[in-house]
Amino acid sequence: MIPFFTGVRVIAGLELRQRVRGVAWYVLVGLFGVVVLIVTGLLIWGFRALSGGYDSDPGGNAIFSTIVYLVLLLGTLVAPAFSGNAINGDREAGTLATTQVTLVSTPQLVIGKFVAAWISSLAFLAIAAPFLVVSLVIGGTTVGMVLVSLLVLAVELAVISAIGVGLSGLLRRPLFSVAVTYLVVAALSVGTLISFGLGTLVAQERYEYRSATYDYDDSTGNSECIVSDTTTEGTRPRPDYVWWLLAANPYVVMADAVPTRYGSGDAPSDLFGWIKLGVRSLQQPPDSSLVDDPCNYRSDRSPSPHEVIDRSVPSWFVGLAIHLALAALALVGAIRATRAPARRLAAGSRIA
Amino acid sequence: MTAGATAGAATVSAAGPSELGIVVDRVARRFGAVQAVVDASMVAPMGQVTGLIGPNGSGKTTLMLMLASLLAPDQGSIRVAGHDPVADPASARRLLGWMPDQLGSWGSLSARTTLVQTGRLYGMHRLAAAHRAAELIHLVDLGELADRPSRVLSRGQKQRLSLARALVHDPAVLLLDEPASGLDPAARVALRRTVRRLAGEGRAVLVSSHVLAELDEMADSAVYLDRGVTADAARIAATRVSERAWRIRSADRHRLRDALFRAGVPWERIDADAGGLLVPIAGEDAAAALLTRLVGEGLAISAFAPAVGELEHTFLDLSGERMAAAPPAGAGGPGAPADPSPYAPPAPGAHPAPPQPGGPQ
């Protein structure tokens, strides 16, 4: 056996030199830089026009959130292409078996390939980082927000790379595993929204409530609240049962993880903060006081946005946990499927 | 055993623990419904070149993959330099070098980088790996091409790179799967010399091929694999005394033909080709007797040698036996006879007939 990290480093180095780093890769990174540059330029220009020629907080914040989401979008679109054929592509090219007869172990092989795929998608993050600093200069963001967003982006790219490498070890045909990796990205980005919507529909519940009527007393001029004797049946959605589906959305994870600044009325003052508030308030069970005691219901008892966020479970934590579990599962699966000497082989596959 | 080791290359380390580089005992492997290897048993001694012979689809590559620690056998046991590649692949891999039949190379890496990185994968230090790569590039004669991307290499050149890669860690056991395919004649001669020298240094070399003439020139002994079954020693010994064609050349073909007829060779069984007359003779002793007689009659014999190589003869004879036992359509026919002791070491005193170019004058 060779030391674990030596093996991983040699494999990752080979992978970066041979498979990932080609002309196409440089072209993609360059194109991405140009797109981010154009978007940033347009945003700065547009917000200056709106705010009468001054740099403004909303402008800086808009640039920040747009670039972060752009990197997340393009990163999750590009990472499957770099990782989705890492193992079965080598198998087809006949270079997997010649690596497997060396002293490098299967975990080293799979993890080395994952590291290489991750590093090559991190390049997109590196290109975008200076633009996030621009948003700091303009205002509307804090160093903490930029650092957290960079960290979450790096983790999300790692998750997609791990899923891609894992699927390339589990599935036989490179084209198929790349496609399935894209489907996983789509399932996380769009599928979570759809399934949350469907889940909320399914998770409706019937409930009984008493209505209240106000009896106006002419003599005193006061009205008295009377809870009616009969109960009425109604249905209400229970998103608090399925909110975790939404939490698994990488865009939600991002918005939720970035620290929120609060403005007037304890309301979030940026885009990510409002998304966070939306997702967090879905965790709240329906207000029972409205049902049980309609006469004593007071709207000012309902919590402020700041309170809602503080009282709820951090959904980025749940989302990242789901993502990391998927990534770990994919890598472990790939290691199991790639072990040599192989006992079972997928139909039609070859070793060398 | 430490014959001419190349400069810097450590002498083969593990010849000590086991004189047999490879031991395969009753190994079987199936892929789904296809039984690729049915019952294979063989040994390959250290310091010798062992040929693995069989038609396409006979299970040669499957057996090679099991020896290379890439496939686990369903049944049976394998020892490579004394180690079990299933139970302890790392120990086996340290001592075995494998050259695959399908050549995969990292196309954008140069031959030198490929060898250095392979060395690193065997746990060599960067400098040691670079040194070893330079040695191997010299050994397989890739000098001018060593620093160009390997995708520009021709098939033969890739083949040499592949051989060099199998040798990076100076293995005691070498598995070469069809090493000569795609090589030009000069490269074949060079390959044969290299393989002989590698064996001379004390390694066990197993070479698979279906080009039998080639193996004839480099193998000390051979293992015959047909439909996943290795032929046992008794059957191979039987082929040594079975009839095979010998080519006899004399300036006067007519006198030669008459003399052969007088010596008891049936007229209709004497064939002719550009090189001389082809005569069926059973075994070396009979051949020697016939030659003595012909020379005794005063014939000027300029060539007297087997017309087909030793391995080809054995191979054809063995497959002929199977064809006879199971007529063409015979799916599920008796196939190879079930022998109570199928353990087949190479034929006793495995020194095949000397190479026959020209033959004795």
XYZ file of C-alpha atoms in Angstrom:
713
model
C 0.000 0.000 0.000
C 1.143 3.502 -0.634
C 0.297 6.332 1.806
C -3.307 7.387 1.370
C -2.747 10.996 0.414
C 0.171 10.220 -1.880
C -2.070 7.900 -3.852
C -4.901 10.405 -3.980
C -2.512 13.146 -5.069
C -0.952 11.119 -7.877
C -4.349 10.008 -9.174
C -5.746 13.543 -8.983
C -2.654 14.868 -10.742
C -2.982 12.293 -13.524
C -6.664 13.025 -13.859
C -6.150 16.771 -14.077
C -3.397 16.406 -16.656
C -5.066 13.811 -18.784
C -8.802 14.140 -18.696
C -9.935 17.423 -17.275
C -7.432 20.008 -18.289
C -7.749 20.360 -22.018
C -8.336 23.164 -24.450
C -12.087 22.826 -23.992
C -11.735 23.405 -20.284
C -9.771 26.635 -20.723
C -12.325 27.841 -23.255
C -15.167 27.130 -20.822
C -13.463 28.896 -17.925
C -12.697 31.869 -20.180
C -16.289 32.047 -21.433
C -17.554 31.878 -17.885
C -15.308 34.780 -16.878
C -16.636 36.840 -19.778
C -20.268 36.089 -18.824
C -19.704 37.085 -15.197
C -17.928 40.244 -16.319
C -20.807 41.247 -18.592
C -23.461 40.507 -15.952
C -21.580 42.492 -13.309
C -21.091 45.403 -15.682
C -24.781 45.479 -16.590
C -25.851 45.309 -12.944
C -23.530 48.134 -11.896
C -24.686 50.246 -14.813
C -28.350 49.506 -14.206
C -28.330 50.220 -10.479
C -26.324 53.424 -10.898
C -28.932 54.633 -13.311
C -31.672 53.761 -10.800
C -29.961 55.382 -7.849
C -29.000 58.541 -9.689
C -25.385 57.794 -10.256
C -24.335 56.662 -6.797
C -23.107 53.299 -5.635
C -25.815 51.884 -3.478
C -26.389 49.086 -1.000
C -29.128 47.432 -3.060
C -26.842 47.599 -6.077
C -23.979 45.871 -4.304
C -26.330 43.311 -2.859
C -27.926 42.597 -6.229
C -24.503 42.059 -7.776
C -23.574 39.767 -4.917
C -26.640 37.583 -5.020
C -26.705 37.455 -8.828
C -23.070 36.392 -9.126
C -23.422 33.814 -6.374
C -26.444 32.269 -8.087
C -24.751 32.480 -11.473
C -21.725 30.576 -10.182
C -24.018 28.051 -8.548
C -25.998 27.619 -11.775
C -23.030 27.321 -14.106
C -20.999 25.317 -11.616
C -23.719 22.724 -11.207
C -24.115 22.618 -14.983
C -20.420 22.157 -15.697
C -19.369 19.872 -12.844
C -21.262 16.821 -14.204
C -19.363 17.115 -17.489
C -16.038 16.982 -15.652
C -16.937 14.212 -13.256
C -19.677 12.130 -14.897
C -17.339 9.870 -16.897
C -14.317 9.803 -14.613
C -14.363 6.086 -13.965
C -16.316 4.463 -16.777
C -14.575 6.734 -19.295
C -11.232 5.362 -18.122
C -12.643 1.867 -18.340
C -13.609 2.444 -21.965
C -10.226 3.971 -22.744
C -8.498 0.961 -21.186
C -6.610 3.002 -18.612
C -8.575 1.997 -15.516
C -7.284 -1.554 -15.263
C -3.658 -0.543 -15.756
C -4.089 1.801 -12.794
C -5.822 -0.862 -10.726
C -2.943 -3.335 -11.029
C -0.663 -0.832 -9.314
C -0.491 -0.413 -5.562
C -3.074 2.374 -5.529
C -6.217 1.263 -3.688
C -9.764 1.624 -4.953
C -10.691 4.309 -2.370
C -7.586 6.261 -3.377
C -8.527 5.914 -7.029
C -12.124 7.067 -6.586
C -11.304 9.874 -4.176
C -8.426 11.054 -6.348
C -10.785 11.333 -9.282
C -13.306 13.173 -7.120
C -10.654 15.643 -5.955
C -9.611 16.300 -9.548
C -13.200 16.921 -10.656
C -13.747 19.212 -7.695
C -10.595 21.213 -8.335
C -11.503 21.721 -11.959
C -14.954 23.049 -11.061
C -13.461 25.225 -8.311
C -11.686 27.131 -11.068
C -15.063 28.652 -11.928
C -15.387 29.815 -8.365
C -11.901 31.303 -8.457
C -12.803 33.295 -11.575
C -15.988 34.593 -9.915
C -14.418 35.481 -6.551
C -13.025 38.889 -7.619
C -16.500 39.966 -8.705
C -17.846 39.146 -5.270
C -15.181 41.435 -3.861
C -16.475 44.153 -6.204
C -19.874 43.815 -4.522
C -18.134 44.341 -1.178
C -16.590 47.543 -2.429
C -19.897 48.865 -3.724
C -21.629 48.030 -0.447
C -24.629 46.018 0.596
C -22.615 42.946 1.531
C -20.374 42.041 4.385
C -17.154 40.019 4.425
C -19.025 37.318 6.312
C -21.631 37.038 3.562
C -18.963 36.738 0.854
C -16.964 34.149 2.793
C -19.997 32.018 3.643
C -21.237 32.101 0.072
C -17.816 31.057 -1.243
C -17.727 28.214 1.263
C -21.209 26.984 0.363
C -20.396 27.220 -3.355
C -17.261 25.144 -2.817
C -19.219 22.516 -0.874
C -22.008 22.379 -3.462
C -19.486 21.928 -6.284
C -17.886 19.145 -4.245
C -21.271 17.467 -3.856
C -21.989 17.545 -7.594
C -18.457 16.320 -8.395
C -18.808 13.464 -5.919
C -22.191 12.456 -7.331
C -20.763 12.564 -10.875
C -17.711 10.460 -10.016
C -19.886 8.088 -7.998
C -22.350 7.551 -10.819
C -19.489 7.052 -13.287
C -18.365 4.165 -11.118
C -21.834 2.731 -10.700
C -23.049 2.986 -14.285
C -21.355 1.355 -17.217
C -21.796 3.829 -20.057
C -20.144 7.254 -19.788
C -22.887 9.039 -21.700
C -25.518 7.553 -19.437
C -23.753 8.425 -16.210
C -23.183 12.028 -17.333
C -26.880 12.275 -18.204
C -27.933 10.804 -14.862
C -25.667 13.268 -13.049
C -27.426 16.092 -14.874
C -30.758 14.587 -13.848
C -29.630 14.612 -10.220
C -28.679 18.282 -10.560
C -32.080 18.979 -12.112
C -33.827 17.004 -9.400
C -32.108 19.052 -6.706
C -32.553 22.429 -8.407
C -36.036 22.080 -9.892
C -37.324 18.748 -8.681
C -37.242 19.880 -5.063
C -39.496 22.820 -5.916
C -41.971 20.603 -7.740
C -41.956 17.921 -5.076
C -42.400 20.525 -2.365
C -45.453 21.834 -4.207
C -46.868 18.354 -4.651
C -45.948 17.457 -1.094
C -47.830 20.428 0.260
C -50.897 19.362 -1.722
C -50.696 15.855 -0.364
C -49.959 16.982 3.162
C -53.252 18.838 3.519
C -55.138 18.078 6.648
C -58.745 18.436 7.714
C -59.318 20.421 10.834
C -62.218 21.725 12.854
C -62.544 25.233 13.971
C -65.105 27.381 15.756
C -65.912 30.666 14.264
C -66.346 33.721 16.377
C -69.068 36.284 16.036
C -69.126 39.737 17.499
C -72.294 40.738 19.305
C -72.713 44.470 19.361
C -74.249 45.799 22.515
C -76.193 48.958 21.722
C -76.333 50.110 25.328
C -72.639 49.991 26.016
C -71.414 50.421 22.519
C -69.067 47.482 23.007
C -69.033 44.357 20.997
C -68.661 41.007 22.624
C -66.835 38.139 21.026
C -68.822 34.921 21.110
C -67.344 31.581 20.060
C -69.942 29.676 18.158
C -71.151 26.338 19.567
C -70.857 24.417 16.366
C -67.575 23.479 14.741
C -66.868 23.879 11.087
C -64.623 21.587 9.082
C -61.986 22.931 6.795
C -58.763 21.840 5.135
C -55.431 23.511 5.387
C -52.017 22.791 3.838
C -49.261 21.651 6.140
C -45.983 22.763 4.500
C -44.276 22.229 7.828
C -44.418 18.490 7.072
C -42.531 18.804 3.775
C -40.355 21.898 4.169
C -37.203 19.765 4.154
C -37.849 19.022 0.471
C -37.304 22.673 -0.232
C -34.308 22.700 2.065
C -32.553 20.242 -0.264
C -32.565 22.841 -3.029
C -29.009 24.167 -3.490
C -30.279 27.703 -4.107
C -32.226 27.571 -0.859
C -29.177 26.198 0.949
C -27.184 29.128 -0.349
C -29.747 31.765 0.601
C -30.309 30.196 3.966
C -26.648 29.842 4.861
C -25.568 33.387 4.078
C -25.880 35.602 7.198
C -28.849 37.956 6.973
C -28.831 41.649 7.689
C -32.070 43.090 9.022
C -33.488 46.459 8.174
C -36.577 48.289 9.358
C -39.283 46.241 11.078
C -36.761 43.422 11.676
C -37.251 42.433 8.041
C -34.371 41.077 5.976
C -32.750 43.688 3.800
C -31.531 41.503 0.972
C -32.685 38.878 -1.498
C -31.122 35.891 0.262
C -32.678 37.033 3.551
C -36.185 37.068 2.063
C -35.735 33.609 0.608
C -34.506 32.457 3.977
C -37.547 33.972 5.672
C -39.867 32.231 3.220
C -38.339 28.813 3.772
C -38.088 29.237 7.515
C -41.701 30.333 7.940
C -42.792 27.112 6.192
C -41.470 25.248 9.209
C -44.070 26.909 11.442
C -47.083 24.773 12.287
C -50.429 26.513 11.806
C -51.170 29.019 14.567
C -53.360 27.038 16.961
C -54.592 30.053 18.901
C -56.637 31.106 15.893
C -58.456 27.776 15.967
C -58.723 27.138 19.696
C -59.440 30.567 20.971
C -60.512 32.828 18.144
C -61.718 35.550 20.533
C -58.303 36.082 22.041
C -56.438 36.004 18.770
C -54.305 39.039 18.283
C -52.354 39.544 15.154
C -49.592 41.438 16.903
C -48.721 38.248 18.728
C -47.334 36.804 15.513
C -43.560 36.887 15.445
C -41.475 39.296 13.434
C -39.390 38.000 10.489
C -36.283 38.149 12.631
C -37.983 36.039 15.284
C -39.255 33.541 12.716
C -35.731 33.011 11.431
C -34.205 32.794 14.873
C -36.771 30.276 16.107
C -36.593 27.898 13.158
C -34.242 25.085 12.292
C -31.468 26.309 9.963
C -32.606 24.734 6.718
C -29.156 25.091 5.101
C -27.963 22.614 7.653
C -30.642 20.119 6.701
C -30.067 20.732 2.991
C -26.303 20.340 3.195
C -26.708 17.211 5.287
C -28.940 15.715 2.578
C -26.434 16.722 -0.130
C -23.413 15.381 1.732
C -25.229 12.115 2.418
C -25.965 11.749 -1.312
C -22.340 12.516 -2.179
C -20.972 10.050 0.360
C -23.396 7.387 -0.828
C -22.311 7.884 -4.449
C -18.602 7.665 -3.619
C -18.977 4.621 -1.402
C -21.083 2.956 -4.099
C -18.422 3.693 -6.704
C -15.666 2.303 -4.493
C -17.641 -0.895 -3.981
C -18.432 -1.240 -7.682
C -14.844 -0.585 -8.799
C -13.060 -2.949 -6.428
C -10.558 -5.354 -7.959
C -10.382 -8.311 -8.095
C -13.966 -7.966 -9.244
C -16.462 -10.659 -8.366
C -19.509 -9.431 -10.169
C -19.552 -7.382 -13.320
C -22.388 -5.493 -14.928
C -23.635 -7.234 -18.041
C -21.566 -6.375 -21.076
C -18.885 -4.545 -19.171
C -15.238 -5.283 -19.570
C -12.380 -5.038 -17.171
C -9.715 -3.836 -19.520
C 19.445 -16.286 -11.941
C 20.791 -12.755 -11.732
C 21.896 -12.732 -15.325
C 22.347 -9.405 -17.055
C 20.194 -7.161 -14.924
C 19.989 -3.734 -16.448
C 21.923 -0.961 -14.827
C 20.123 0.261 -11.761
C 17.315 -2.256 -11.958
C 17.277 -4.186 -8.745
C 17.653 -7.881 -9.280
C 14.417 -9.729 -9.177
C 13.642 -9.906 -5.525
C 11.150 -12.631 -4.916
C 12.517 -15.585 -6.800
C 13.369 -17.093 -3.455
C 10.084 -17.937 -1.750
C 8.688 -19.860 -4.650
C 10.305 -21.352 -7.684
C 6.963 -21.249 -9.411
C 6.011 -17.755 -10.500
C 2.435 -18.667 -11.252
C 0.355 -21.550 -9.976
C -3.213 -21.898 -11.167
C -5.261 -24.744 -9.730
C -8.658 -25.721 -11.128
C -9.794 -22.167 -11.773
C -13.221 -21.362 -13.210
C -14.913 -18.087 -14.017
C -18.237 -17.306 -15.637
C -19.793 -14.082 -16.879
C -23.530 -14.457 -16.586
C -24.417 -17.363 -18.833
C -20.986 -17.552 -20.455
C -18.498 -19.868 -18.818
C -15.285 -18.157 -19.944
C -12.858 -20.354 -18.026
C -14.089 -23.840 -17.149
C -11.177 -25.634 -15.577
C -7.738 -24.141 -15.905
C -4.643 -25.439 -14.176
C -1.093 -24.463 -14.976
C 2.242 -23.407 -13.589
C 4.815 -20.963 -14.876
C 8.271 -21.444 -13.376
C 10.591 -18.591 -12.496
C 13.276 -17.925 -15.063
C 11.241 -19.306 -17.936
C 8.947 -18.063 -20.648
C 5.636 -19.895 -20.645
C 3.303 -19.573 -23.585
C -0.452 -19.432 -23.134
C -1.987 -20.696 -26.305
C -5.554 -20.887 -27.451
C -7.891 -19.728 -30.185
C -9.743 -16.437 -29.883
C -12.401 -16.691 -27.197
C -10.764 -19.626 -25.448
C -10.471 -17.729 -22.167
C -6.850 -16.560 -22.418
C -7.598 -12.956 -21.528
C -10.004 -13.935 -18.734
C -7.281 -16.113 -17.227
C -4.784 -13.266 -17.618
C -7.172 -10.854 -15.868
C -7.531 -13.255 -12.961
C -3.756 -13.549 -12.722
C -3.457 -9.771 -12.884
C -5.654 -9.443 -9.761
C -8.440 -7.724 -11.681
C -10.969 -10.551 -11.705
C -11.794 -12.940 -8.900
C -12.160 -16.594 -9.926
C -15.446 -18.304 -9.082
C -13.568 -21.433 -8.090
C -10.033 -22.628 -7.717
C -6.940 -20.941 -6.455
C -4.230 -18.751 -7.910
C -0.778 -17.955 -6.593
C 1.332 -15.241 -8.156
C 4.878 -15.281 -6.793
C 3.445 -17.106 -3.799
C 0.655 -14.615 -3.116
C -3.075 -15.007 -3.555
C -4.270 -12.114 -5.738
C -7.788 -12.398 -4.312
C -6.996 -12.506 -0.609
C -3.955 -10.250 -0.723
C -3.961 -8.257 -3.961
C -1.428 -5.689 -2.753
C 1.316 -8.284 -2.227
C 0.605 -9.905 -5.569
C 0.523 -6.557 -7.384
C 3.877 -5.558 -5.972
C 5.389 -8.566 -7.761
C 3.427 -8.778 -10.980
C 3.602 -6.740 -14.129
C 0.716 -6.878 -16.564
C 0.635 -5.824 -20.180
C -2.986 -5.786 -21.350
C -4.143 -6.871 -24.790
C -6.169 -3.717 -25.183
C -3.759 -0.816 -25.101
C -4.966 2.044 -23.018
C -2.704 4.999 -22.667
C -3.154 8.457 -21.263
C -3.220 10.185 -24.639
C -2.152 13.648 -23.600
C 0.689 12.430 -21.400
C 4.111 11.672 -22.822
C 5.609 8.203 -22.543
C 8.037 9.541 -19.954
C 5.304 11.102 -17.807
C 3.240 7.928 -18.098
C 6.127 5.847 -16.776
C 7.003 8.315 -14.015
C 3.399 8.481 -12.827
C 3.060 4.707 -12.979
C 6.172 4.468 -10.831
C 4.585 6.871 -8.379
C 1.504 4.642 -8.283
C 3.832 1.824 -7.256
C 4.984 3.964 -4.356
C 8.287 5.065 -5.901
C 9.750 8.403 -5.017
C 9.558 11.062 -7.731
C 13.297 10.924 -8.462
C 13.472 7.140 -8.410
C 10.471 7.013 -10.746
C 12.112 9.473 -13.149
C 15.296 7.440 -13.134
C 13.425 4.205 -13.774
C 11.416 5.839 -16.578
C 14.624 6.896 -18.348
C 15.951 3.332 -18.083
C 12.780 1.819 -19.485
C 12.583 4.300 -22.346
C 16.057 3.149 -23.302
C 15.097 -0.507 -22.837
C 12.093 -0.385 -25.171
C 13.797 2.041 -27.519
C 11.344 4.930 -27.387
C 14.085 7.555 -27.049
C 13.041 10.170 -29.590
C 9.341 9.787 -28.863
C 9.575 9.783 -25.094
C 8.494 13.371 -24.630
C 5.739 13.585 -27.238
C 2.105 12.989 -26.219
C 1.471 9.259 -26.354
C -1.527 9.682 -28.635
C 0.879 10.292 -31.541
C 2.501 6.895 -31.020
C 1.832 4.130 -33.513
C 0.309 0.883 -32.333
C 3.676 -0.801 -32.152
C 5.152 2.091 -30.210
C 2.238 2.048 -27.780
C 2.845 -1.663 -27.400
C 6.409 -0.948 -26.344
C 5.245 1.751 -23.947
C 2.796 -0.752 -22.499
C 5.604 -3.273 -21.966
C 7.725 -0.599 -20.297
C 4.819 0.269 -18.023
C 4.481 -3.368 -16.967
C 8.159 -3.333 -15.997
C 8.185 -0.108 -13.959
C 8.362 -1.821 -10.567
C 10.718 -4.568 -11.723
C 8.187 -7.370 -11.205
C 9.126 -10.992 -10.599
C 6.184 -12.237 -12.646
C 5.280 -10.790 -16.023
C 1.947 -11.291 -17.770
C 2.052 -10.314 -21.427
C -1.265 -10.505 -23.264
C -0.677 -10.606 -27.023
C 2.503 -8.537 -26.782
C 3.495 -8.914 -30.420
C 0.302 -7.896 -32.157
C 0.874 -4.841 -34.283
C 4.644 -5.096 -34.190
C 6.769 -4.999 -37.332
C 9.261 -7.848 -37.860
C 12.214 -5.919 -36.458
C 10.229 -4.992 -33.358
C 9.192 -8.627 -32.959
C 12.782 -9.731 -32.930
C 13.547 -7.030 -30.368
C 10.555 -8.117 -28.283
C 11.678 -11.721 -28.356
C 15.152 -10.740 -27.164
C 13.697 -8.551 -24.435
C 11.343 -11.291 -23.244
C 14.130 -13.867 -23.222
C 16.348 -11.525 -21.273
C 13.605 -10.744 -18.764
C 13.191 -14.470 -18.159
C 16.952 -14.872 -17.994
C 16.993 -12.405 -15.133
C 14.938 -14.897 -13.154
C 11.404 -13.730 -13.850
C 8.451 -15.907 -14.687
C 7.033 -14.655 -17.982
C 3.625 -15.766 -19.219
C 2.972 -14.783 -22.823
C -0.397 -15.299 -24.439
C -0.764 -15.326 -28.156
C -2.564 -16.963 -30.977
C 0.375 -16.379 -33.302
C 2.039 -19.672 -32.590
C 5.140 -19.345 -34.693
C 6.096 -16.420 -32.573
C 5.719 -18.209 -29.277
C 7.665 -21.145 -30.674
C 10.662 -18.885 -30.822
C 10.448 -17.512 -27.310
C 8.597 -19.911 -25.041
C 10.286 -22.641 -23.010
C 7.002 -24.427 -22.506
C 3.376 -23.836 -23.228
C -0.058 -24.106 -21.724
C -2.896 -24.907 -24.098
C -6.261 -23.416 -23.351
C -9.279 -24.417 -25.364
C -12.856 -23.506 -24.491
C -11.737 -22.574 -21.017
C -10.002 -25.889 -20.302
C -6.240 -26.369 -20.114
C -4.879 -29.458 -21.796
C -3.227 -31.857 -19.391
C 0.292 -33.217 -19.668
C -0.723 -36.649 -20.938
C -2.559 -35.242 -23.912
C 0.341 -32.938 -24.729
C 2.804 -35.808 -24.482
C 0.625 -37.822 -26.839
C 0.873 -35.142 -29.489
C 4.661 -35.378 -29.452
C 4.549 -38.784 -31.083
C 1.604 -38.081 -33.350
C 2.153 -37.501 -37.023
C 3.185 -34.109 -38.258
C 4.464 -32.815 -41.554
C 8.210 -32.478 -42.048
C 9.717 -30.527 -44.898
C 12.554 -32.225 -46.759
C 14.532 -30.444 -49.460
C 16.867 -31.966 -51.931
C 18.185 -30.765 -55.258
C 16.693 -33.808 -56.956
C 13.053 -33.950 -56.046
C 12.293 -37.092 -58.053
C 15.020 -39.173 -56.446
C 13.895 -37.920 -53.068
C 10.316 -38.930 -53.796
C 11.414 -42.385 -54.889
C 13.583 -42.784 -51.816
C 10.718 -41.770 -49.546
C 8.443 -44.278 -51.213
C 11.012 -46.976 -50.697
C 11.267 -45.948 -47.070
C 7.596 -46.771 -46.682
C 5.908 -43.407 -47.022
C 2.686 -43.875 -48.984
C 2.930 -42.127 -52.360
C -0.282 -40.180 -51.981
C 0.726 -38.756 -48.627
C 3.781 -36.994 -49.945
C 2.961 -33.343 -50.584
C 5.060 -30.653 -52.116
C 5.386 -26.961 -51.628
C 7.868 -24.303 -52.692
C 10.276 -25.309 -49.966
C 10.426 -29.003 -50.680
C 8.442 -32.170 -50.059
C 6.091 -32.457 -47.094
C 6.115 -35.844 -45.420
C 4.085 -37.011 -42.407
C 6.358 -38.369 -39.716
C 5.367 -39.497 -36.220
C 7.799 -38.293 -33.620
C 11.426 -37.215 -33.467
C 12.817 -40.748 -33.432
C 11.084 -41.687 -36.641
C 12.343 -38.472 -38.213
C 15.920 -39.201 -37.212
C 15.647 -42.723 -38.588
C 14.268 -41.467 -41.887
C 17.008 -38.855 -42.255
C 19.693 -41.438 -41.557
C 18.233 -43.680 -44.189
C 17.943 -40.958 -46.815
C 21.507 -39.810 -46.238
C 22.607 -43.427 -46.304
C 21.102 -43.753 -49.787
C 23.405 -40.977 -50.892
C 20.763 -38.277 -51.281
C 21.912 -34.677 -50.877
C 19.518 -33.317 -48.264
C 19.687 -29.538 -47.804
C 16.821 -29.139 -45.360
C 15.047 -31.510 -42.992
C 12.774 -29.885 -40.423
C 9.210 -29.849 -39.099
C 6.988 -27.883 -41.448
C 4.810 -26.613 -38.625
C 6.135 -25.253 -35.379
C 6.091 -27.345 -32.254
C 3.355 -25.293 -30.621
C 1.213 -25.103 -33.706
C 1.443 -28.835 -34.154
C 0.487 -29.515 -30.555
C -2.287 -26.978 -30.701
C -3.758 -28.293 -33.938
C -3.438 -31.828 -32.711
C -5.250 -31.013 -29.473
C -8.056 -29.150 -31.165
C -8.278 -31.906 -33.773
C -8.771 -34.346 -30.937
C -11.622 -32.264 -29.617
C -13.179 -31.955 -33.059
C -13.020 -35.716 -33.383
C -14.529 -36.256 -29.954
C -17.331 -33.784 -30.523
C -18.515 -33.463 -34.105
C -19.028 -29.925 -35.417
C -22.525 -29.267 -34.148
C -21.698 -30.816 -30.782
C -22.834 -28.176 -28.343
C -22.518 -29.710 -24.914
C -20.444 -32.494 -26.354
C -17.937 -34.296 -24.201
C -15.375 -31.575 -24.838
C -12.159 -32.228 -23.007
C -12.088 -35.546 -21.213
C -12.562 -35.224 -17.494
C -9.192 -36.259 -16.207
C -8.877 -37.252 -12.556
C -5.636 -35.279 -12.246
C -5.868 -32.267 -14.489
C -2.934 -30.584 -12.823
C -0.737 -29.929 -15.766
C 2.855 -28.933 -15.265
C 4.665 -28.261 -18.514
C 5.797 -31.407 -20.224
C 8.664 -33.143 -18.441
C 12.043 -31.817 -19.487
C 10.329 -29.052 -21.352
C 12.863 -28.366 -24.025
C 11.059 -28.146 -27.311
C 12.741 -28.896 -30.557
C 15.329 -26.238 -31.323
C 14.206 -23.422 -33.590
C 14.348 -24.731 -37.080
C 15.303 -22.014 -39.521
C 17.293 -23.808 -42.159
C 17.348 -27.047 -40.215
C 20.371 -29.303 -40.019
C 22.393 -29.402 -43.224
